[in-house]
Short mmCIF file of C-alpha atoms in Angstrom, two decimals:
data_model
loop_
_atom_site.label_atom_id
_atom_site.label_comp_id
_atom_site.label_asym_id
_atom_site.label_seq_id
_atom_site.Cartn_x
_atom_site.Cartn_y
_atom_site.Cartn_z
CA UNK A 47 118.52 91.67 111.83
CA UNK A 48 115.47 90.99 113.94
CA UNK A 49 115.55 90.52 117.70
CA UNK A 50 112.58 88.64 119.06
CA UNK A 51 111.15 88.98 122.57
CA UNK A 52 107.81 87.39 123.42
CA UNK A 53 105.08 88.72 121.10
CA UNK A 54 107.21 91.60 119.84
CA UNK A 55 110.08 91.67 117.37
CA UNK A 56 112.54 94.49 116.78
CA UNK A 57 114.17 95.29 113.46
CA UNK A 58 117.64 96.61 114.18
CA UNK A 59 118.86 97.22 110.67
CA UNK A 60 117.84 96.92 107.05
CA UNK A 61 119.73 98.32 104.12
CA UNK A 62 119.84 98.26 100.36
CA UNK A 63 122.88 99.46 98.43
CA UNK A 64 122.42 102.78 96.65
CA UNK A 65 122.71 101.25 93.17
CA UNK A 66 119.88 98.81 94.01
CA UNK A 67 117.37 101.26 95.50
CA UNK A 68 113.95 101.93 93.95
CA UNK A 69 113.81 98.30 92.76
CA UNK A 70 111.44 97.03 95.46
CA UNK A 71 114.13 95.14 97.37
CA UNK A 72 113.44 96.77 100.76
CA UNK A 73 109.72 96.17 100.28
CA UNK A 74 110.35 92.48 99.53
CA UNK A 75 112.65 92.15 102.56
CA UNK A 76 109.99 93.66 104.84
CA UNK A 77 107.24 91.47 103.35
CA UNK A 78 109.40 88.40 104.00
CA UNK A 79 110.02 89.50 107.59
CA UNK A 80 106.27 90.06 108.12
CA UNK A 81 105.44 86.61 106.74
CA UNK A 82 108.03 84.81 108.84
CA UNK A 83 107.07 86.63 112.04
CA UNK A 84 103.37 85.91 111.44
CA UNK A 85 104.13 82.21 110.98
CA UNK A 86 105.97 82.25 114.30
CA UNK A 87 103.01 83.89 116.04
CA UNK A 88 104.42 87.35 116.66
CA UNK A 89 102.07 90.32 116.95
CA UNK A 90 104.20 93.46 116.52
CA UNK A 91 107.39 94.64 114.87
CA UNK A 92 109.21 97.73 116.16
CA UNK A 93 112.09 99.79 114.79
CA UNK A 94 113.79 103.13 115.36
CA UNK A 95 114.53 105.53 112.51
CA UNK A 96 116.14 108.96 112.42
CA UNK A 97 113.52 111.70 112.14
CA UNK A 98 115.51 113.21 109.25
CA UNK A 99 115.56 109.97 107.20
CA UNK A 100 112.61 110.88 105.00
CA UNK A 101 113.14 108.04 102.51
CA UNK A 102 113.10 105.36 105.21
CA UNK A 103 110.13 106.91 107.02
CA UNK A 104 108.18 107.05 103.77
CA UNK A 105 108.96 103.40 103.02
CA UNK A 106 107.99 102.25 106.51
CA UNK A 107 104.70 104.16 106.40
CA UNK A 108 103.89 102.71 102.96
CA UNK A 109 104.60 99.28 104.42
CA UNK A 110 102.13 99.80 107.28
CA UNK A 111 104.29 101.15 110.10
CA UNK A 112 103.05 104.02 112.24
CA UNK A 113 104.97 106.35 114.54
CA UNK A 114 104.52 105.14 118.11
CA UNK A 115 106.55 107.89 119.80
CA UNK A 116 109.41 110.35 119.44
CA UNK A 117 112.70 109.43 121.12
CA UNK A 118 114.56 112.64 121.93
CA UNK A 119 118.33 112.78 121.33
CA UNK A 120 118.32 109.05 120.55
CA UNK A 121 121.45 109.11 118.38
CA UNK A 122 124.96 110.11 119.45
CA UNK A 123 124.81 113.26 117.32
CA UNK A 124 121.69 114.37 119.24
CA UNK A 125 119.22 113.58 116.46
CA UNK A 126 115.81 112.34 117.53
CA UNK A 127 114.36 109.05 116.38
CA UNK A 128 110.87 107.78 115.78
CA UNK A 129 109.90 104.50 117.37
CA UNK A 130 107.73 102.93 114.70
CA UNK A 131 105.35 100.00 115.09
CA UNK A 132 103.81 97.51 112.69
CA UNK A 133 100.93 95.27 113.78
CA UNK A 134 101.43 91.85 112.24
CA UNK A 135 98.24 90.35 110.87
#
């Protein structure tokens, strides 16, 4: 789900079932989101991800996201999150 506010969009959730991972589905979903947001004139896409979710962080970095800042104790269990940003071209 993507929430849109002015020039920025926020990705709240993206998921691929465990039996469908490593098939390029998440990459295709993100590419589709990028394309649609670019067509609508948006400049940036933000998301939060747990700092211990190495697989998601790796995917987001491969897809062009960068860590914007660390959000301390962001989750209810006290885990930090990274706020990640993608500049839409």
